[in-house]
């Protein structure tokens, strides 16, 4: 710019233009099978937890029961929703059960320590020798160098901003520049210092641009920009600008005082003016971000997309500044458990960050570390019960990348803690984003045992669950930090609780979400007392499976920022405790007006401030001396529990020891919960008595560590003893059989000792075998394998059953209503279903986890069940009946074998005793051996041919052709000289003309063969028999059935034509003419084919001998394949040859035609399926009817009572929806709904009290009633069917009895039982039907009931309790060495120029959505969809709708979308 240009600029700035006056986040899909109940047992119970749970497996309606020993819990899988309610009542009464909770679905103190004086590098010999100067070297714990740097002094940091700058390039090409004399113009490039500006954020959401000369860019009253000194140190409104982030990546500035956009006029004039009303090219600037010397910038390709970590707008978490001062992570790193949908552990930005189980060998199919999970290399998958937590969704992988994506590797992204973190993948959410509470508990249990320091939990939703709460409490006892998403419903968690973030445990950090502009994300939940802090969560870029990256939004994305920072703090100061880390997170937030009242801290996390605060914490000084030994012997006879005395050999020097802490130690070597404590007293040994203590899962031993007031030692300084669980077997072995002698010498025996396994091996680890001689000589042992004979529980008298060896037959003929029977056993086994007719959907037989119902099954059906616990469940409901079913169960594995080598036996009798580890049972089984003399006897029973088989190769009926094959016995030489082979009738008699004799082979492994030429099958031939023999006669024969193999193709198949006019959808029928020879054909299979190759099965249809069968289908056509193949299916194979046919998709040519009601649900994957959420009811779909706040007198009385004050914060909230009972009133203003009478409300209170356990009417309070259209209610909860019309929605709360107030344990147990019953009522169980019937009965005559009655719907419960705060008791900082910088904040409405993507989080429940509706008068109502500022919610002048606190959708771990 020339001199003249500067002159004109000065005049314009000085005089202006007239001197203008300044102006000061789908519903989850309910799972329809295997309902579960979680049992919590009383601690210290006398009986074995394992034994009790095993007894549960014999109860009718229980499909499976699994122990969670570390939590004193069990998960019971029931057989149907109908049975679940009865099971709740039955299980609640079982011995030792504290509370029974229905499983739910979830969707996608420390003391102050005296501060020490400042430390200087010069005072430390190591640092001084290195030439380092400055403060903080080393840190007080002496383990890490602090912020020492080879610079002369620490880098300066201005209290308002860091050292990074931005340069703004206009559309014309010039760079905005601030001259020393106060002018603002343009330079042709940004190399000059005048073009670099510091960004200073303000609490009101605006920013200032600070020049290199110490001045601010100012928008003058005339609208021009200048940079002169204005006589004050801090920026005012003339020097503040709103940053508007345009979609094309450019930045626009908007002046605060003028509310105008800044435009760059032609650079030849060098003028910038803040006087534009719209954004065009002149108002856009390209930003060059120059990183300051106070940052570390890794070379990751997409780092600039990670605005949450480092961004010029400075609403990030200052991660780059934190990386500058972070210490080198310790070599052992830090394990972070990501409890989610799993992690793609092959992703290039994650594969080197994954936790590796040090005690597991990959891909060998063996549970090497003995934790019960095979090949759990990077974590575990409890959604599918295996060791492979691969992410089949993307949510968990996205979270993992934010926590610890590999930094400085030239690709992708970097995580908050990209050095030192090891990611443990814990999968309990499936590909749909849904999962079970019980599986989430298993993930948490595993993570604690395997050494995770913290867990990241971006999931939640639905109601509360005491089982989940207790699991988190146990994790707290182990020192785990539980970081949880606050939710995406945009509601107040203080009023509408969100779980698990709302559980009142001190180790939970509840996280809200912020935007790039610093405000609370519109979808984010908030809560002044229940949400702890906020973090970036809108448009977060991170890893997703298959080597890809994507931007997602939600508190799910904010949570891993906090998890990553917590890890960074721990890596910076490894000795910090969990409460200290949580306190550091909360005390170091950047506060701001925009986050006021949004959380307890009202701030966003700040990594730089957090690490500086962490460095100020005094170090912990655990004892250096350690116990010398630990001894323990279990004396409790119950399997799975221990009792006895743990004897500690004290340390030789106890000068730094206050006490000894006794813990379980996991298979991975980590200390778990403490089970005892003994004060150091100077004695050589100390005893801790244990009584009836459950052994947690993953535990291998006991460990004792020394501790003092500062801290306790870690596992590396523990004295450890292995736990040997003492237990007594409950069942003994059965019959003992000698399989025959294969040693032909007189006086010597060799062969197999066989015996029947115990009827249940649940308390058997092995069997000991002894000779029955005077010395009771030990012979050997055989391991148990979990065998269990079939046994029936429930309505077993209704079943006709028969036992023949290992074959069990069960039959139920014409059945009745409400039948339930369960047959439990162990596999391997084969089940043949031979007949079956039941009412479809409602009456079913469940075999191997597959539910069968209806009348069109292809019979017989074969089920091959694997090893392990199995069960068959029969259930009928209250409605129609059918003719029943029959099945045959063939169980294998009942016999155990012991191979006896050639020996001269000390006795001819052997004894078998069952044992559990080193303890034997009382029952003894005995068997007798016999001697075989090959010189005088025919072959013994042990010398039978092996693997006899014959396959008919001729597919014609009544003709056979093939080869009879078998192997000689293993010890054949000298004992067997020939083999007689023949066809026999059913009685074993040889058929004339079909007999062959084979000589002794050269060796016992030679395959013996007899060729059968193509011949007509004799009418009486039924089996193939082989008999070994020698000079003394024939031995014992073996036989296999003779099967005439018949194969025949369908005669013809044709397609009837497409009946669906919609494009891409085909509806029709395939008519199949039976095969010419239908013998043995079970069904016909229809395949899509590519040429002649089968590609995909379309379906199966049962075969008929003499009539055409039809297969009807209605499908979405997503493939170009239009050819079908129909093949015959036999018991032993499915043919590849068959009949080909084609079909066509007939559709209307008019693409614009809507085919309403006929479109099928396409089976296509959504990019973000968790974002589906129901539409919020419109203003005319809801009407407030009444609220019932507490009376002033009652509140006054309550304040007088400490008991009542205690109880006022502890309650269970719920809702009930009743259709068709509301009356209406018509006036000049329109039609309104009339609230139910007081008598009707009292009836509802009485019904709720009678339907809940041990609840009186005084403990139930109706808090609010409102009308909601039933259609709107169904949109909120599609799992429930409601009629058209209006529904009454009533919110209520249940309080503990005042007498329980002084007994928190009993009060908690009461609330947990109420919560469990409400979960059951929500699921629509029999208890719901009983409650519904009772409600209709008591409302009869009080209000007008619908003609056909009604079905009430109960919402999920919300258990409310004060949130416990971690007593971190922040330790004093070192003072002058710490500069956290000024607190900055902002308050901003989100702009249309920075649209957010849809958030990721859990589905909101019906109760939470109902509670989020604020009702007005009949004439008007507003629904608050987005909370864009933290002002009070907008309501109309009439009585506001009080928030609901329940959730009536099945809690499904789905991840939900903010409303449009």
PDB file of C-alpha atoms in Angstrom, residues 27-166:
ATOM      1  CA  UNK A  27     -36.170 -46.595  19.495  1.00  0.00           C
ATOM      2  CA  UNK A  28     -34.470 -49.619  20.196  1.00  0.00           C
ATOM      3  CA  UNK A  29     -35.931 -52.756  18.892  1.00  0.00           C
ATOM      4  CA  UNK A  30     -36.964 -54.948  21.750  1.00  0.00           C
ATOM      5  CA  UNK A  31     -35.416 -58.354  21.867  1.00  0.00           C
ATOM      6  CA  UNK A  32     -38.100 -61.006  21.637  1.00  0.00           C
ATOM      7  CA  UNK A  33     -36.196 -63.991  22.980  1.00  0.00           C
ATOM      8  CA  UNK A  34     -34.344 -65.161  26.062  1.00  0.00           C
ATOM      9  CA  UNK A  35     -35.488 -62.768  28.759  1.00  0.00           C
ATOM     10  CA  UNK A  36     -32.995 -62.664  31.622  1.00  0.00           C
ATOM     11  CA  UNK A  37     -33.107 -61.870  35.315  1.00  0.00           C
ATOM     12  CA  UNK A  38     -30.122 -60.654  37.317  1.00  0.00           C
ATOM     13  CA  UNK A  39     -29.978 -61.917  40.910  1.00  0.00           C
ATOM     14  CA  UNK A  40     -28.019 -60.105  43.589  1.00  0.00           C
ATOM     15  CA  UNK A  41     -27.178 -62.269  46.586  1.00  0.00           C
ATOM     16  CA  UNK A  42     -26.526 -61.221  50.133  1.00  0.00           C
ATOM     17  CA  UNK A  43     -22.814 -61.012  50.816  1.00  0.00           C
ATOM     18  CA  UNK A  44     -21.315 -63.462  53.226  1.00  0.00           C
ATOM     19  CA  UNK A  45     -24.124 -65.948  52.709  1.00  0.00           C
ATOM     20  CA  UNK A  46     -23.572 -69.350  54.254  1.00  0.00           C
ATOM     21  CA  UNK A  47     -24.285 -71.391  51.161  1.00  0.00           C
ATOM     22  CA  UNK A  48     -22.152 -71.564  48.031  1.00  0.00           C
ATOM     23  CA  UNK A  49     -23.089 -69.091  45.336  1.00  0.00           C
ATOM     24  CA  UNK A  50     -22.155 -71.634  42.701  1.00  0.00           C
ATOM     25  CA  UNK A  51     -24.309 -74.275  44.371  1.00  0.00           C
ATOM     26  CA  UNK A  52     -27.294 -71.980  44.598  1.00  0.00           C
ATOM     27  CA  UNK A  53     -27.006 -70.966  40.996  1.00  0.00           C
ATOM     28  CA  UNK A  54     -26.756 -74.579  39.916  1.00  0.00           C
ATOM     29  CA  UNK A  55     -29.951 -75.318  41.802  1.00  0.00           C
ATOM     30  CA  UNK A  56     -31.611 -72.497  39.884  1.00  0.00           C
ATOM     31  CA  UNK A  57     -31.004 -74.404  36.675  1.00  0.00           C
ATOM     32  CA  UNK A  58     -33.472 -77.032  37.834  1.00  0.00           C
ATOM     33  CA  UNK A  59     -36.290 -74.532  38.238  1.00  0.00           C
ATOM     34  CA  UNK A  60     -39.047 -74.485  35.659  1.00  0.00           C
ATOM     35  CA  UNK A  61     -38.653 -71.542  33.320  1.00  0.00           C
ATOM     36  CA  UNK A  62     -34.886 -71.258  33.744  1.00  0.00           C
ATOM     37  CA  UNK A  63     -32.978 -71.951  30.547  1.00  0.00           C
ATOM     38  CA  UNK A  64     -29.563 -71.132  31.889  1.00  0.00           C
ATOM     39  CA  UNK A  65     -28.008 -69.638  35.024  1.00  0.00           C
ATOM     40  CA  UNK A  66     -24.553 -68.070  35.036  1.00  0.00           C
ATOM     41  CA  UNK A  67     -22.525 -66.982  38.060  1.00  0.00           C
ATOM     42  CA  UNK A  68     -20.961 -63.513  38.353  1.00  0.00           C
ATOM     43  CA  UNK A  69     -19.010 -64.395  41.495  1.00  0.00           C
ATOM     44  CA  UNK A  70     -17.015 -61.199  41.916  1.00  0.00           C
ATOM     45  CA  UNK A  71     -20.283 -59.267  42.086  1.00  0.00           C
ATOM     46  CA  UNK A  72     -22.220 -61.797  44.214  1.00  0.00           C
ATOM     47  CA  UNK A  73     -24.633 -61.975  41.273  1.00  0.00           C
ATOM     48  CA  UNK A  74     -26.081 -64.457  38.830  1.00  0.00           C
ATOM     49  CA  UNK A  75     -27.682 -64.024  35.418  1.00  0.00           C
ATOM     50  CA  UNK A  76     -30.712 -66.258  34.857  1.00  0.00           C
ATOM     51  CA  UNK A  77     -31.912 -66.758  31.279  1.00  0.00           C
ATOM     52  CA  UNK A  78     -35.647 -67.456  31.264  1.00  0.00           C
ATOM     53  CA  UNK A  79     -37.712 -69.154  28.630  1.00  0.00           C
ATOM     54  CA  UNK A  80     -40.348 -66.526  27.842  1.00  0.00           C
ATOM     55  CA  UNK A  81     -41.654 -63.143  28.872  1.00  0.00           C
ATOM     56  CA  UNK A  82     -44.770 -64.810  30.273  1.00  0.00           C
ATOM     57  CA  UNK A  83     -42.730 -66.979  32.599  1.00  0.00           C
ATOM     58  CA  UNK A  84     -40.368 -64.177  33.583  1.00  0.00           C
ATOM     59  CA  UNK A  85     -42.843 -62.533  35.915  1.00  0.00           C
ATOM     60  CA  UNK A  86     -43.500 -65.703  37.862  1.00  0.00           C
ATOM     61  CA  UNK A  87     -39.764 -66.323  37.911  1.00  0.00           C
ATOM     62  CA  UNK A  88     -39.171 -62.914  39.473  1.00  0.00           C
ATOM     63  CA  UNK A  89     -41.410 -63.792  42.389  1.00  0.00           C
ATOM     64  CA  UNK A  90     -39.971 -67.296  42.657  1.00  0.00           C
ATOM     65  CA  UNK A  91     -36.341 -66.183  42.447  1.00  0.00           C
ATOM     66  CA  UNK A  92     -36.880 -63.352  44.901  1.00  0.00           C
ATOM     67  CA  UNK A  93     -37.826 -65.959  47.500  1.00  0.00           C
ATOM     68  CA  UNK A  94     -34.778 -68.152  46.874  1.00  0.00           C
ATOM     69  CA  UNK A  95     -32.349 -68.513  49.732  1.00  0.00           C
ATOM     70  CA  UNK A  96     -29.863 -65.649  49.967  1.00  0.00           C
ATOM     71  CA  UNK A  97     -31.339 -63.559  47.130  1.00  0.00           C
ATOM     72  CA  UNK A  98     -31.260 -59.877  48.020  1.00  0.00           C
ATOM     73  CA  UNK A  99     -33.041 -58.639  44.894  1.00  0.00           C
ATOM     74  CA  UNK A 100     -34.090 -60.078  41.530  1.00  0.00           C
ATOM     75  CA  UNK A 101     -33.871 -57.565  38.671  1.00  0.00           C
ATOM     76  CA  UNK A 102     -35.088 -58.171  35.094  1.00  0.00           C
ATOM     77  CA  UNK A 103     -32.237 -57.723  32.645  1.00  0.00           C
ATOM     78  CA  UNK A 104     -32.638 -54.674  30.433  1.00  0.00           C
ATOM     79  CA  UNK A 105     -31.418 -53.596  27.053  1.00  0.00           C
ATOM     80  CA  UNK A 106     -28.873 -50.815  26.578  1.00  0.00           C
ATOM     81  CA  UNK A 107     -28.408 -49.218  23.063  1.00  0.00           C
ATOM     82  CA  UNK A 108     -25.391 -47.812  20.471  1.00  0.00           C
ATOM     83  CA  UNK A 109     -10.499 -40.026  49.258  1.00  0.00           C
ATOM     84  CA  UNK A 110      -7.780 -38.635  49.449  1.00  0.00           C
ATOM     85  CA  UNK A 111      -6.252 -36.532  52.246  1.00  0.00           C
ATOM     86  CA  UNK A 112      -4.560 -33.186  51.740  1.00  0.00           C
ATOM     87  CA  UNK A 113      -0.799 -33.492  51.669  1.00  0.00           C
ATOM     88  CA  UNK A 114       1.450 -30.652  52.627  1.00  0.00           C
ATOM     89  CA  UNK A 115       2.749 -28.875  49.565  1.00  0.00           C
ATOM     90  CA  UNK A 116       6.461 -28.835  49.040  1.00  0.00           C
ATOM     91  CA  UNK A 117       8.575 -25.873  48.048  1.00  0.00           C
ATOM     92  CA  UNK A 118       9.380 -25.235  44.424  1.00  0.00           C
ATOM     93  CA  UNK A 119      11.902 -27.544  42.828  1.00  0.00           C
ATOM     94  CA  UNK A 120      14.606 -26.150  40.575  1.00  0.00           C
ATOM     95  CA  UNK A 121      16.561 -28.115  38.006  1.00  0.00           C
ATOM     96  CA  UNK A 122      19.754 -26.703  39.447  1.00  0.00           C
ATOM     97  CA  UNK A 123      19.001 -28.431  42.751  1.00  0.00           C
ATOM     98  CA  UNK A 124      18.810 -31.858  41.109  1.00  0.00           C
ATOM     99  CA  UNK A 125      22.171 -33.472  40.277  1.00  0.00           C
ATOM    100  CA  UNK A 126      20.812 -35.383  37.284  1.00  0.00           C
ATOM    101  CA  UNK A 127      19.171 -32.343  35.751  1.00  0.00           C
ATOM    102  CA  UNK A 128      22.081 -30.091  36.600  1.00  0.00           C
ATOM    103  CA  UNK A 129      24.497 -32.490  34.929  1.00  0.00           C
ATOM    104  CA  UNK A 130      22.330 -32.342  31.809  1.00  0.00           C
ATOM    105  CA  UNK A 131      22.498 -28.555  31.802  1.00  0.00           C
ATOM    106  CA  UNK A 132      18.764 -28.183  32.398  1.00  0.00           C
ATOM    107  CA  UNK A 133      17.386 -25.094  34.067  1.00  0.00           C
ATOM    108  CA  UNK A 134      14.045 -23.878  35.345  1.00  0.00           C
ATOM    109  CA  UNK A 135      11.305 -25.183  37.609  1.00  0.00           C
ATOM    110  CA  UNK A 136       9.559 -28.516  38.129  1.00  0.00           C
ATOM    111  CA  UNK A 137      12.525 -30.821  37.750  1.00  0.00           C
ATOM    112  CA  UNK A 138      11.978 -33.480  38.861  1.00  0.00           C
ATOM    113  CA  UNK A 139       8.371 -33.963  39.868  1.00  0.00           C
ATOM    114  CA  UNK A 140       7.884 -34.531  43.592  1.00  0.00           C
ATOM    115  CA  UNK A 141       7.589 -38.293  43.208  1.00  0.00           C
ATOM    116  CA  UNK A 142      11.075 -38.436  41.734  1.00  0.00           C
ATOM    117  CA  UNK A 143       9.889 -40.779  38.976  1.00  0.00           C
ATOM    118  CA  UNK A 144       9.707 -38.463  35.978  1.00  0.00           C
ATOM    119  CA  UNK A 145      11.382 -35.309  34.798  1.00  0.00           C
ATOM    120  CA  UNK A 146       8.891 -32.487  35.007  1.00  0.00           C
ATOM    121  CA  UNK A 147       8.731 -29.550  32.609  1.00  0.00           C
ATOM    122  CA  UNK A 148      12.511 -29.314  32.344  1.00  0.00           C
ATOM    123  CA  UNK A 149      13.648 -28.024  28.976  1.00  0.00           C
ATOM    124  CA  UNK A 150      17.017 -27.295  27.523  1.00  0.00           C
ATOM    125  CA  UNK A 151      15.807 -23.726  26.947  1.00  0.00           C
ATOM    126  CA  UNK A 152      16.993 -21.137  29.433  1.00  0.00           C
ATOM    127  CA  UNK A 153      13.514 -20.732  30.854  1.00  0.00           C
ATOM    128  CA  UNK A 154      10.012 -22.071  30.376  1.00  0.00           C
ATOM    129  CA  UNK A 155       8.192 -20.780  27.310  1.00  0.00           C
ATOM    130  CA  UNK A 156       6.193 -17.657  28.167  1.00  0.00           C
ATOM    131  CA  UNK A 157       2.434 -17.890  27.985  1.00  0.00           C
ATOM    132  CA  UNK A 158       0.133 -14.919  27.995  1.00  0.00           C
ATOM    133  CA  UNK A 159      -2.737 -15.238  30.487  1.00  0.00           C
ATOM    134  CA  UNK A 160      -5.218 -14.701  27.654  1.00  0.00           C
ATOM    135  CA  UNK A 161      -3.834 -16.911  24.910  1.00  0.00           C
ATOM    136  CA  UNK A 162      -1.123 -19.296  23.779  1.00  0.00           C
ATOM    137  CA  UNK A 163       1.644 -18.748  21.255  1.00  0.00           C
ATOM    138  CA  UNK A 164      -0.200 -20.027  18.187  1.00  0.00           C
ATOM    139  CA  UNK A 165      -1.442 -17.463  15.681  1.00  0.00           C
ATOM    140  CA  UNK A 166      -3.708 -17.196  12.669  1.00  0.00           C
TER     141      UNK A 166
END
